[in-house]
mmCIF file with all atom_site columns, C-alpha atoms in Angstrom:
data_model
loop_
_atom_site.group_PDB
_atom_site.id
_atom_site.type_symbol
_atom_site.label_atom_id
_atom_site.label_alt_id
_atom_site.label_comp_id
_atom_site.label_asym_id
_atom_site.label_entity_id
_atom_site.label_seq_id
_atom_site.pdbx_PDB_ins_code
_atom_site.Cartn_x
_atom_site.Cartn_y
_atom_site.Cartn_z
_atom_site.occupancy
_atom_site.B_iso_or_equiv
_atom_site.pdbx_formal_charge
_atom_site.auth_seq_id
_atom_site.auth_comp_id
_atom_site.auth_asym_id
_atom_site.auth_atom_id
_atom_site.pdbx_PDB_model_num
ATOM 1  C CA . MET W 1 1  ? 66.783 -52.162 47.088 1.00 58.00 ? 1  MET W CA 1
ATOM 2  C CA . ASP W 1 2  ? 65.134 -50.788 43.930 1.00 73.00 ? 2  ASP W CA 1
ATOM 3  C CA . GLU W 1 3  ? 65.977 -54.021 42.118 1.00 76.00 ? 3  GLU W CA 1
ATOM 4  C CA . LEU W 1 4  ? 64.228 -56.057 44.817 1.00 69.00 ? 4  LEU W CA 1
ATOM 5  C CA . ALA W 1 5  ? 61.152 -53.812 44.648 1.00 69.00 ? 5  ALA W CA 1
ATOM 6  C CA . ALA W 1 6  ? 61.045 -54.229 40.864 1.00 72.00 ? 6  ALA W CA 1
ATOM 7  C CA . MET W 1 7  ? 61.255 -58.019 41.219 1.00 73.00 ? 7  MET W CA 1
ATOM 8  C CA . ILE W 1 8  ? 58.364 -57.971 43.701 1.00 71.00 ? 8  ILE W CA 1
ATOM 9  C CA . ASP W 1 9  ? 56.311 -55.770 41.360 1.00 74.00 ? 9  ASP W CA 1
ATOM 10 C CA . ASP W 1 10 ? 57.041 -58.101 38.431 1.00 78.00 ? 10 ASP W CA 1
ATOM 11 C CA . SER W 1 11 ? 56.080 -61.172 40.473 1.00 77.00 ? 11 SER W CA 1
ATOM 12 C CA . ALA W 1 12 ? 52.874 -59.519 41.648 1.00 76.00 ? 12 ALA W CA 1
ATOM 13 C CA . LEU W 1 13 ? 51.956 -58.583 38.078 1.00 78.00 ? 13 LEU W CA 1
ATOM 14 C CA . GLU W 1 14 ? 52.523 -62.161 36.927 1.00 81.00 ? 14 GLU W CA 1
ATOM 15 C CA . LEU W 1 15 ? 50.238 -63.390 39.721 1.00 77.00 ? 15 LEU W CA 1
ATOM 16 C CA . ILE W 1 16 ? 47.591 -60.852 38.718 1.00 77.00 ? 16 ILE W CA 1
ATOM 17 C CA . ARG W 1 17 ? 47.820 -61.933 35.054 1.00 81.00 ? 17 ARG W CA 1
ATOM 18 C CA . TYR W 1 18 ? 47.521 -65.605 36.013 1.00 80.00 ? 18 TYR W CA 1
ATOM 19 C CA . CYS W 1 19 ? 44.446 -64.974 38.145 1.00 78.00 ? 19 CYS W CA 1
ATOM 20 C CA . LEU W 1 20 ? 42.812 -62.804 35.491 1.00 79.00 ? 20 LEU W CA 1
ATOM 21 C CA . ARG W 1 21 ? 43.238 -65.555 32.898 1.00 83.00 ? 21 ARG W CA 1
ATOM 22 C CA . ARG W 1 22 ? 41.346 -67.853 35.276 1.00 83.00 ? 22 ARG W CA 1
ATOM 23 C CA . ALA W 1 23 ? 38.741 -65.239 36.296 1.00 80.00 ? 23 ALA W CA 1
ATOM 24 C CA . PRO W 1 24 ? 36.139 -66.056 33.611 1.00 84.00 ? 24 PRO W CA 1
ATOM 25 C CA . ASP W 1 25 ? 36.036 -69.669 34.807 1.00 85.00 ? 25 ASP W CA 1
ATOM 26 C CA . GLU W 1 26 ? 35.492 -68.727 38.442 1.00 84.00 ? 26 GLU W CA 1
ATOM 27 C CA . SER W 1 27 ? 32.441 -67.436 40.281 1.00 87.00 ? 27 SER W CA 1
ATOM 28 C CA . ILE W 1 28 ? 32.045 -63.784 41.245 1.00 86.00 ? 28 ILE W CA 1
ATOM 29 C CA . GLU W 1 29 ? 32.573 -64.757 44.889 1.00 87.00 ? 29 GLU W CA 1
ATOM 30 C CA . VAL W 1 30 ? 35.902 -66.434 44.094 1.00 85.00 ? 30 VAL W CA 1
ATOM 31 C CA . ASN W 1 31 ? 37.061 -63.404 42.094 1.00 80.00 ? 31 ASN W CA 1
ATOM 32 C CA . GLU W 1 32 ? 36.024 -60.993 44.856 1.00 83.00 ? 32 GLU W CA 1
ATOM 33 C CA . ALA W 1 33 ? 37.847 -63.097 47.437 1.00 84.00 ? 33 ALA W CA 1
ATOM 34 C CA . TRP W 1 34 ? 40.967 -63.070 45.270 1.00 79.00 ? 34 TRP W CA 1
ATOM 35 C CA . LEU W 1 35 ? 40.790 -59.273 44.917 1.00 77.00 ? 35 LEU W CA 1
ATOM 36 C CA . ASP W 1 36 ? 40.421 -58.867 48.680 1.00 80.00 ? 36 ASP W CA 1
ATOM 37 C CA . THR W 1 37 ? 43.421 -61.135 49.269 1.00 77.00 ? 37 THR W CA 1
ATOM 38 C CA . ALA W 1 38 ? 45.495 -59.277 46.669 1.00 73.00 ? 38 ALA W CA 1
ATOM 39 C CA . ARG W 1 39 ? 44.651 -55.928 48.262 1.00 74.00 ? 39 ARG W CA 1
ATOM 40 C CA . ASP W 1 40 ? 45.611 -57.248 51.685 1.00 74.00 ? 40 ASP W CA 1
ATOM 41 C CA . ALA W 1 41 ? 48.920 -58.554 50.351 1.00 70.00 ? 41 ALA W CA 1
ATOM 42 C CA . LEU W 1 42 ? 49.831 -55.767 47.923 1.00 70.00 ? 42 LEU W CA 1
ATOM 43 C CA . GLY W 1 43 ? 48.099 -52.701 49.291 1.00 67.00 ? 43 GLY W CA 1
ATOM 44 C CA . GLU W 1 44 ? 44.952 -50.996 48.058 1.00 62.00 ? 44 GLU W CA 1
ATOM 45 C CA . ASP W 1 45 ? 46.446 -50.062 44.675 1.00 60.00 ? 45 ASP W CA 1
ATOM 46 C CA . GLY W 1 46 ? 48.516 -53.209 44.187 1.00 55.00 ? 46 GLY W CA 1
ATOM 47 C CA . PRO W 1 47 ? 52.091 -52.919 43.001 1.00 55.00 ? 47 PRO W CA 1
ATOM 48 C CA . GLU W 1 48 ? 53.141 -49.492 41.779 1.00 53.00 ? 48 GLU W CA 1
ATOM 49 C CA . ARG W 1 49 ? 52.518 -50.305 38.109 1.00 46.00 ? 49 ARG W CA 1
ATOM 50 C CA . ALA W 1 50 ? 49.271 -52.258 38.455 1.00 47.00 ? 50 ALA W CA 1
ATOM 51 C CA . ILE W 1 51 ? 45.703 -51.128 38.645 1.00 48.00 ? 51 ILE W CA 1
ATOM 52 C CA . VAL W 1 52 ? 43.180 -53.745 39.761 1.00 48.00 ? 52 VAL W CA 1
ATOM 53 C CA . THR W 1 53 ? 39.548 -52.839 40.217 1.00 47.00 ? 53 THR W CA 1
ATOM 54 C CA . PRO W 1 54 ? 36.631 -55.150 41.013 1.00 48.00 ? 54 PRO W CA 1
ATOM 55 C CA . SER W 1 55 ? 34.335 -53.208 38.674 1.00 45.00 ? 55 SER W CA 1
ATOM 56 C CA . CYS W 1 56 ? 36.317 -53.964 35.539 1.00 43.00 ? 56 CYS W CA 1
ATOM 57 C CA . GLY W 1 57 ? 38.341 -56.961 36.717 1.00 45.00 ? 57 GLY W CA 1
ATOM 58 C CA . LEU W 1 58 ? 41.325 -55.811 34.669 1.00 45.00 ? 58 LEU W CA 1
ATOM 59 C CA . ALA W 1 59 ? 44.966 -55.216 35.397 1.00 46.00 ? 59 ALA W CA 1
ATOM 60 C CA . LYS W 1 60 ? 46.939 -52.864 33.218 1.00 45.00 ? 60 LYS W CA 1
ATOM 61 C CA . THR W 1 61 ? 50.267 -51.155 33.362 1.00 41.00 ? 61 THR W CA 1
ATOM 62 C CA . GLY W 1 62 ? 50.526 -47.539 34.365 1.00 43.00 ? 62 GLY W CA 1
ATOM 63 C CA . ARG W 1 63 ? 50.571 -45.613 37.601 1.00 40.00 ? 63 ARG W CA 1
ATOM 64 C CA . SER W 1 64 ? 47.524 -45.941 39.781 1.00 43.00 ? 64 SER W CA 1
ATOM 65 C CA . LYS W 1 65 ? 45.518 -42.804 40.438 1.00 42.00 ? 65 LYS W CA 1
ATOM 66 C CA . ALA W 1 66 ? 44.657 -41.800 43.978 1.00 40.00 ? 66 ALA W CA 1
#
């Protein structure tokens, strides 16, 4: 089960990285919509190792802070 969770986290992080590479070419509305969709799909803090915030638009590794 832990292996499956890790695979999901890794896939989610790859999706986040892909979208962030495209973010500068998209409008603010498109980026906000993507963030809302990601939060709906992944939970408010995203996968365990990802931090995604609309204010900075960055994803980085590390544990999210509550």
